[in-house]
mmCIF file of N, CA, C and O in Angstrom:
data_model
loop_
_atom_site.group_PDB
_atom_site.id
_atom_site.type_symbol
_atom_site.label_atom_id
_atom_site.label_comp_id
_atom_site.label_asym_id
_atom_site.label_seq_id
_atom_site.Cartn_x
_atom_site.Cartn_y
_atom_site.Cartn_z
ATOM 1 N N UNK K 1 11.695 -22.124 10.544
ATOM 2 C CA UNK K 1 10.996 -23.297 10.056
ATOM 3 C C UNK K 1 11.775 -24.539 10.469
ATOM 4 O O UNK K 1 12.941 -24.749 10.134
ATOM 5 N N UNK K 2 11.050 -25.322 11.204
ATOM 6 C CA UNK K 2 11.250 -26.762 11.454
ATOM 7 C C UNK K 2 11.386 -27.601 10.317
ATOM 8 O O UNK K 2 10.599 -27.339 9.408
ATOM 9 N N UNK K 3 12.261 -28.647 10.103
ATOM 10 C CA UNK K 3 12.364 -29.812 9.312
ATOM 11 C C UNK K 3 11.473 -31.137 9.904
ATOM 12 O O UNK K 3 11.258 -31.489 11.063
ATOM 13 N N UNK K 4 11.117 -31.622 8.811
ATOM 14 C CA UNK K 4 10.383 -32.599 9.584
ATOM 15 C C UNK K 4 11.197 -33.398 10.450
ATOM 16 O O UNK K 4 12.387 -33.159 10.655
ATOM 17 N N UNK K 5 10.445 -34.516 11.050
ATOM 18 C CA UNK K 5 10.962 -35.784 11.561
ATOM 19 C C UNK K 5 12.346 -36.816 10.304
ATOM 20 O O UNK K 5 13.554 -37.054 10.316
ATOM 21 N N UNK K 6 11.432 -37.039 9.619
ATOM 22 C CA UNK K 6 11.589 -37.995 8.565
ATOM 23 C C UNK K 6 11.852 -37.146 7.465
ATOM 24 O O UNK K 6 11.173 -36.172 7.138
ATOM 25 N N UNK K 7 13.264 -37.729 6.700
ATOM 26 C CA UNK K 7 13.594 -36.803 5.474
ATOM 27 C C UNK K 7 13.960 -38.515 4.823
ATOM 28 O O UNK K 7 14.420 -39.483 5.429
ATOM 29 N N UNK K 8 13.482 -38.357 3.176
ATOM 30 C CA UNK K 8 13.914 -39.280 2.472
ATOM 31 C C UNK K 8 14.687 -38.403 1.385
ATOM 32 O O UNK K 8 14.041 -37.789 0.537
ATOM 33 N N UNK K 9 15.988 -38.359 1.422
ATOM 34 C CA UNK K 9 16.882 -37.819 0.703
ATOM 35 C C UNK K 9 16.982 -38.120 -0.970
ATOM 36 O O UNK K 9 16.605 -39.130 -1.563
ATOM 37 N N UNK K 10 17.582 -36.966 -1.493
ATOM 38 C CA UNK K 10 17.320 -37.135 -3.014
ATOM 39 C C UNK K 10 18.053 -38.316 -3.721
ATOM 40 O O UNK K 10 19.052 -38.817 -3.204
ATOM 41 N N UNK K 11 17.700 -38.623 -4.550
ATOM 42 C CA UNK K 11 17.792 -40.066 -5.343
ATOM 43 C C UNK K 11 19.710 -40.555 -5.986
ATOM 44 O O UNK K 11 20.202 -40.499 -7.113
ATOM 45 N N UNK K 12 20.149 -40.883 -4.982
ATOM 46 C CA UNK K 12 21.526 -41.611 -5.560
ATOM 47 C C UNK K 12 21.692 -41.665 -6.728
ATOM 48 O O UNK K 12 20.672 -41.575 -7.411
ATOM 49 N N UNK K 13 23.294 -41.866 -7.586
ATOM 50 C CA UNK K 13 23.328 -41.653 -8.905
ATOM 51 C C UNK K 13 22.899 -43.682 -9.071
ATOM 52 O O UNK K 13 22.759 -44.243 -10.157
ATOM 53 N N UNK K 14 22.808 -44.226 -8.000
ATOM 54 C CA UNK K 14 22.575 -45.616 -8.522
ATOM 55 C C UNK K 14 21.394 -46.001 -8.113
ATOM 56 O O UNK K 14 21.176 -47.210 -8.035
ATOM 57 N N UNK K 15 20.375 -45.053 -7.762
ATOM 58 C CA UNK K 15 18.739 -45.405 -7.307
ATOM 59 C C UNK K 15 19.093 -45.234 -5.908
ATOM 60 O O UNK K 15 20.146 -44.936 -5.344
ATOM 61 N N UNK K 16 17.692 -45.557 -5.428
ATOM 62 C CA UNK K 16 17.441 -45.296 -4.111
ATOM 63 C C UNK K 16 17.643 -43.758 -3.094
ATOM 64 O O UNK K 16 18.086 -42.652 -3.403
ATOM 65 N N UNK K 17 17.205 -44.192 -2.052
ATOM 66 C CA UNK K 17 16.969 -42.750 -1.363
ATOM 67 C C UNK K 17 17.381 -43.219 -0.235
ATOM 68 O O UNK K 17 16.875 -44.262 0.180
ATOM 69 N N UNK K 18 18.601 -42.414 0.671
ATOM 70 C CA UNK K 18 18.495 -42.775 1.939
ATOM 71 C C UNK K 18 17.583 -41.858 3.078
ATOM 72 O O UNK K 18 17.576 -40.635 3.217
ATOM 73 N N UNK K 19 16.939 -42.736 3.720
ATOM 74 C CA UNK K 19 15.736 -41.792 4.442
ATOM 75 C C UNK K 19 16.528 -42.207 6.354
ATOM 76 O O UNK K 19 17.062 -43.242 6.755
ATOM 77 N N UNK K 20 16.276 -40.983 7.029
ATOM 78 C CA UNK K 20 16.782 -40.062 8.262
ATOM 79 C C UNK K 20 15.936 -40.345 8.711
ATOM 80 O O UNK K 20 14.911 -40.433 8.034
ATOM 81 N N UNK K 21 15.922 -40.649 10.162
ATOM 82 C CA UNK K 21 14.720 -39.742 11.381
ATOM 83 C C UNK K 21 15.455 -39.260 12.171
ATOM 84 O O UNK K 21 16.525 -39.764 12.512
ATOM 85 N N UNK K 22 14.837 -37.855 12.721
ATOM 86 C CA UNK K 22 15.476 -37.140 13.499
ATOM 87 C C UNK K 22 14.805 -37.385 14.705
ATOM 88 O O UNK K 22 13.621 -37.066 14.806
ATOM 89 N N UNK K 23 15.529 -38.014 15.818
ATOM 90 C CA UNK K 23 14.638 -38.438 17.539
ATOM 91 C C UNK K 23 15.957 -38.455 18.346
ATOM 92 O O UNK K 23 17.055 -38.829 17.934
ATOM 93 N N UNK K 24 15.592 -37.899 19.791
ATOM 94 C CA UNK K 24 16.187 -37.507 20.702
ATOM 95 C C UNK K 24 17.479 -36.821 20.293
ATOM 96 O O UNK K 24 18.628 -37.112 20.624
ATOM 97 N N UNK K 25 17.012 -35.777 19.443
ATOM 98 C CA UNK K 25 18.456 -34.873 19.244
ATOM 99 C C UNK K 25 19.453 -34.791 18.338
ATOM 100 O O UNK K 25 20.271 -33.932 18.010
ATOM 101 N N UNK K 26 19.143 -36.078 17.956
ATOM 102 C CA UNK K 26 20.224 -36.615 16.670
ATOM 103 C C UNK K 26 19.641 -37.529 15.199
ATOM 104 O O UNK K 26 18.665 -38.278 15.226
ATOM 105 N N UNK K 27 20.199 -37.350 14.392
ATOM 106 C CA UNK K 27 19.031 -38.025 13.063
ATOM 107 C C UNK K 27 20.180 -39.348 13.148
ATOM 108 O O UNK K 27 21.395 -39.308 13.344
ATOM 109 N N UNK K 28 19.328 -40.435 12.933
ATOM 110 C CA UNK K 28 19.883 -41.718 12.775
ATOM 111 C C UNK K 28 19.233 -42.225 11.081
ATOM 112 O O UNK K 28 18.086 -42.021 10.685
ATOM 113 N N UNK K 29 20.210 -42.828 10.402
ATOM 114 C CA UNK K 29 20.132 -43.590 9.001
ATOM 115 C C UNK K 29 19.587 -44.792 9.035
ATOM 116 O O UNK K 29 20.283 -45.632 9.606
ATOM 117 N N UNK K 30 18.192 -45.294 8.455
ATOM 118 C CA UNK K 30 17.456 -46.055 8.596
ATOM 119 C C UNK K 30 17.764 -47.210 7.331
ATOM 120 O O UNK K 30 17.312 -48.355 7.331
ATOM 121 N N UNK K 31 18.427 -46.760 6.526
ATOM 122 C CA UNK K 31 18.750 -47.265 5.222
ATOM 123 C C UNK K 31 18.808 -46.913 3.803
ATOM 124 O O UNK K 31 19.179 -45.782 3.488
ATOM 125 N N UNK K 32 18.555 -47.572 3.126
ATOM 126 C CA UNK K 32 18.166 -46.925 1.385
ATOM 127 C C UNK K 32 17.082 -47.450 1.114
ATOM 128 O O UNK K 32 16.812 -48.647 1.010
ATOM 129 N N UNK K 33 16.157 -46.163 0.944
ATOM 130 C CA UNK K 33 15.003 -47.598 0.453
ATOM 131 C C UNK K 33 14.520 -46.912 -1.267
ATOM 132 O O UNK K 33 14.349 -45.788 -1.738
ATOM 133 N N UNK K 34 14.437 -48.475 -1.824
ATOM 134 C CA UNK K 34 14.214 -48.681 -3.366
ATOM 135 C C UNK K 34 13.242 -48.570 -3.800
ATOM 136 O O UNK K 34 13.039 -48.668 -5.010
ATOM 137 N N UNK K 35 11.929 -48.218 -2.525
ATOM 138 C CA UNK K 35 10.770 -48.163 -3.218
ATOM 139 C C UNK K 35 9.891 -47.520 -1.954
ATOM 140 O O UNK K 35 10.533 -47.205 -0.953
ATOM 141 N N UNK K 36 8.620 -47.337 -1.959
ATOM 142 C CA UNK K 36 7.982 -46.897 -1.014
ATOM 143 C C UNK K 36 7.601 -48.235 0.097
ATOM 144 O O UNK K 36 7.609 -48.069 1.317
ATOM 145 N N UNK K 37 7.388 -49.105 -0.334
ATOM 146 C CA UNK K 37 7.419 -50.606 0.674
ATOM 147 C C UNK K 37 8.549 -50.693 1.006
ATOM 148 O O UNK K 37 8.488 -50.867 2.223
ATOM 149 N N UNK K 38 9.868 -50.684 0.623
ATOM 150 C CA UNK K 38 10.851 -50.307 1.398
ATOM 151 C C UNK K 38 11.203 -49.013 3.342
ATOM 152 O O UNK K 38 11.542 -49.004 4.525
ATOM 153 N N UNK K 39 10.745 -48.243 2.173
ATOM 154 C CA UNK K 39 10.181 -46.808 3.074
ATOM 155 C C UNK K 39 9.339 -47.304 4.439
ATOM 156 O O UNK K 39 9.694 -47.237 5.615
ATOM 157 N N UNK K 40 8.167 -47.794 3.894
ATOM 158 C CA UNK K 40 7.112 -48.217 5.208
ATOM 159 C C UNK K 40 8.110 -49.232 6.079
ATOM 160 O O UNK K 40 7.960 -49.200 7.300
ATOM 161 N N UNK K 41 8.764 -49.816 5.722
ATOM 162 C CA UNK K 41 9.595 -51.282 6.222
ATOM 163 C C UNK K 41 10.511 -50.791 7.279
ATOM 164 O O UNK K 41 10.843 -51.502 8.227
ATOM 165 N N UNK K 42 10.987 -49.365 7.083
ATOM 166 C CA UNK K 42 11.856 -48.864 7.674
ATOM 167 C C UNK K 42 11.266 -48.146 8.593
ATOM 168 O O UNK K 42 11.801 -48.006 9.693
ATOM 169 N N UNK K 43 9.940 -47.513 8.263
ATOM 170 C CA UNK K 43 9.810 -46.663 9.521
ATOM 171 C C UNK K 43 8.840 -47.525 10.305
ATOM 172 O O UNK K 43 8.294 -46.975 11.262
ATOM 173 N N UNK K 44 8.530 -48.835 10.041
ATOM 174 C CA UNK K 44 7.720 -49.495 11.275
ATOM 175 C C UNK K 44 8.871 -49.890 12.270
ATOM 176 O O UNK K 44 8.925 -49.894 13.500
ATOM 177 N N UNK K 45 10.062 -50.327 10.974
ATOM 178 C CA UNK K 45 10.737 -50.654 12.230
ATOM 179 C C UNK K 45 11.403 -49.737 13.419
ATOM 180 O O UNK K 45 11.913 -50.061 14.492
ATOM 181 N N UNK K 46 11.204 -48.535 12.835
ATOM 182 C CA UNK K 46 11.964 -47.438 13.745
ATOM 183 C C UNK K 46 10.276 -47.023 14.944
ATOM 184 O O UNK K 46 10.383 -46.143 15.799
ATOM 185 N N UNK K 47 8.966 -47.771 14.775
ATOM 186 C CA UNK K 47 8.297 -47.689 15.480
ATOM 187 C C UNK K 47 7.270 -46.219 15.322
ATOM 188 O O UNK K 47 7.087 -45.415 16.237
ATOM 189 N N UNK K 48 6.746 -46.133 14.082
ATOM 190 C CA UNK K 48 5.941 -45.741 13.723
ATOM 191 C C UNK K 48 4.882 -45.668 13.327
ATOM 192 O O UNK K 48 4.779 -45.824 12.110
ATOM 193 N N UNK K 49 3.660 -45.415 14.081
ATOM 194 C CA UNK K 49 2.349 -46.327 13.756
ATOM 195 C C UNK K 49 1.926 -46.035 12.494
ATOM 196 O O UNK K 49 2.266 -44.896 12.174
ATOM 197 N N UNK K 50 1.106 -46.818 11.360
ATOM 198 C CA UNK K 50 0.928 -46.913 10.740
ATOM 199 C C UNK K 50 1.566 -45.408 9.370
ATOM 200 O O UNK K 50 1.230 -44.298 8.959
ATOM 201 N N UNK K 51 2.440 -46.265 9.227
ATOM 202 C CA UNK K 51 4.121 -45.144 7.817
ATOM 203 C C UNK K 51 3.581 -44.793 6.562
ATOM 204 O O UNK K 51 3.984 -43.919 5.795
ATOM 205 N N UNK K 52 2.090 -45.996 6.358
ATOM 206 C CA UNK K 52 1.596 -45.652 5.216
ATOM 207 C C UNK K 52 0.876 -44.387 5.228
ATOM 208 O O UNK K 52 0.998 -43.624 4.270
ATOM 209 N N UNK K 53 0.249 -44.138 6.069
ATOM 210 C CA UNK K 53 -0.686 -42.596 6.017
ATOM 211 C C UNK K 53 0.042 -41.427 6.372
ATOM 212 O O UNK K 53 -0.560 -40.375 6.583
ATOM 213 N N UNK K 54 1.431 -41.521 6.470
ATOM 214 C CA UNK K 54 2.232 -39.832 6.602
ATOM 215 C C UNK K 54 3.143 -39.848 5.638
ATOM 216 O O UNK K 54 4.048 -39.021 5.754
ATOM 217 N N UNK K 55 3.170 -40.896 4.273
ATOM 218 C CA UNK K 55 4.402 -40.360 3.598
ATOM 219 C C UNK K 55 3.989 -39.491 2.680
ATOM 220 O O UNK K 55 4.759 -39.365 1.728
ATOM 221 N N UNK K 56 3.059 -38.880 2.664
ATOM 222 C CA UNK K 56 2.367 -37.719 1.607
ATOM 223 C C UNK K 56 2.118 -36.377 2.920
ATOM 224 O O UNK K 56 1.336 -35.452 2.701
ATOM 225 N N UNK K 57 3.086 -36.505 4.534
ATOM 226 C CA UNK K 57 2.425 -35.403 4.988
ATOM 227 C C UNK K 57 3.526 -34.625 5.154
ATOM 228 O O UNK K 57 4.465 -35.291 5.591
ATOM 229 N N UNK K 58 3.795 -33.439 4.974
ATOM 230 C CA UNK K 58 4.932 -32.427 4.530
ATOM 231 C C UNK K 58 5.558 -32.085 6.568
ATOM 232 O O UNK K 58 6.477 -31.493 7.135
ATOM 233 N N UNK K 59 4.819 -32.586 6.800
ATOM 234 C CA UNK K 59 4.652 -32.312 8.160
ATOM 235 C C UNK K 59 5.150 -33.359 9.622
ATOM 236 O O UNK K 59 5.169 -33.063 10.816
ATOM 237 N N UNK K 60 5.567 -34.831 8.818
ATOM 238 C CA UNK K 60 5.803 -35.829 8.900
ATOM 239 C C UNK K 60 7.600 -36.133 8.291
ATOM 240 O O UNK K 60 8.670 -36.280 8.881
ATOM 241 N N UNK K 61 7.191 -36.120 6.846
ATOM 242 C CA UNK K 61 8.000 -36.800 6.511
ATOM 243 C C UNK K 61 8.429 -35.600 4.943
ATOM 244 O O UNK K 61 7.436 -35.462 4.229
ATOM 245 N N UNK K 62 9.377 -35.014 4.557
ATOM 246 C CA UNK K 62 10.034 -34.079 3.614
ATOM 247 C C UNK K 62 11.189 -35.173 2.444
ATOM 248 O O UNK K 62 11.816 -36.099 2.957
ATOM 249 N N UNK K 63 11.280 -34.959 1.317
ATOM 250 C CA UNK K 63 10.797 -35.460 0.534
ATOM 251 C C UNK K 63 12.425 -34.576 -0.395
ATOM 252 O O UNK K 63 12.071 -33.668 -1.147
ATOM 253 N N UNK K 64 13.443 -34.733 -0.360
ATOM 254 C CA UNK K 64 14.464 -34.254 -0.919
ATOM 255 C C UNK K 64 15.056 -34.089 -1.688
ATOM 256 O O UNK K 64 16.024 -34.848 -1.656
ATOM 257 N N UNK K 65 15.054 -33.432 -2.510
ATOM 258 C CA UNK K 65 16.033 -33.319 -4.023
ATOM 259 C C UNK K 65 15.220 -34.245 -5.348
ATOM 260 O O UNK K 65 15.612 -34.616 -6.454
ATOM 261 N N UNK K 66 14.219 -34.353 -4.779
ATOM 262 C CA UNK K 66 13.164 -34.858 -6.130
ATOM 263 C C UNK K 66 11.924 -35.594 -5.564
ATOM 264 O O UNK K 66 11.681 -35.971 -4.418
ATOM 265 N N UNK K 67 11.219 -35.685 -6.707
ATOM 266 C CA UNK K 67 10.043 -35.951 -6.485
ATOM 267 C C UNK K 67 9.350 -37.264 -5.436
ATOM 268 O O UNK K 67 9.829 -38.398 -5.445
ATOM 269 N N UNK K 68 8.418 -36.950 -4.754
ATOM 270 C CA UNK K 68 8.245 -37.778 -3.183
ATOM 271 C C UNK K 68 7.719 -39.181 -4.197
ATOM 272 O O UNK K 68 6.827 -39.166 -5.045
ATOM 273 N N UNK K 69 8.498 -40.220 -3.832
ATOM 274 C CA UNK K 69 7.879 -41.642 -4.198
ATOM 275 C C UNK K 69 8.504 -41.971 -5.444
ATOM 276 O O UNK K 69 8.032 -42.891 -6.114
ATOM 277 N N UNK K 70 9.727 -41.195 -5.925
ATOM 278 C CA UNK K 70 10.208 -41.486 -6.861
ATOM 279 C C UNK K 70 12.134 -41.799 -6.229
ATOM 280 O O UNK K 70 12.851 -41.045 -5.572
ATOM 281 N N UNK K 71 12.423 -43.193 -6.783
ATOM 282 C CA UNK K 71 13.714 -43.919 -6.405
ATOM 283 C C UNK K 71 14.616 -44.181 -7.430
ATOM 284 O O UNK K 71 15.740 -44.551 -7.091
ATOM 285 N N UNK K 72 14.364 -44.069 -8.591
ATOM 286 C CA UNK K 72 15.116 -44.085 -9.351
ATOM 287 C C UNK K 72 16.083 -43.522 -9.579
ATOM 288 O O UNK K 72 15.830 -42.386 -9.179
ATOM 289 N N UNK K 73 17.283 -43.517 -10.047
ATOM 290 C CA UNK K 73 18.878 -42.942 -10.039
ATOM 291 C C UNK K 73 18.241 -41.111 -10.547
ATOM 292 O O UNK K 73 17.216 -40.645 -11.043
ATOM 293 N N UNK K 74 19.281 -40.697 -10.160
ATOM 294 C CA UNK K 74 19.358 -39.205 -10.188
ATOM 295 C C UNK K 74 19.967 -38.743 -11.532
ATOM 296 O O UNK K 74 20.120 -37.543 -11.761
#
């Protein structure tokens, strides 16, 4: 089993999630993001057409150590 592209990692003990993309071989750190408009902010800028319609796709984007769309401290 493949991992997705996009992993938004489980929730810091001080909020937030740092979210990965994995491209050309290596996963690069896009930031922390505090919210899901955060999230979209990051993957347009990493050049992803429209971020809003794959963060619910398991297939896209995996969702780590707690619940997808939730940023709050761990």
């Amino acid at each position: 089993m493949t991992s997705a592209p996009i992993v938004v990692h489980r929730p810091s003990r001080t909020g937030g999630r740092r979210v990965t993309v994995h491209s050309s071989g290596r996963d690069e750190i896009l930031g922390t993001a505090y919210s899901d408009h955060d999230l979209v902010v990051f993957l347009e800028g990493a050049g992803v057409a429209d971020p809003d319609a794959i963060l619910d796709d398991p297939q896209c984007v995996e969702w780590r150590g707690g619940p997808a769309h939730q940023f709050s401290a761990a």
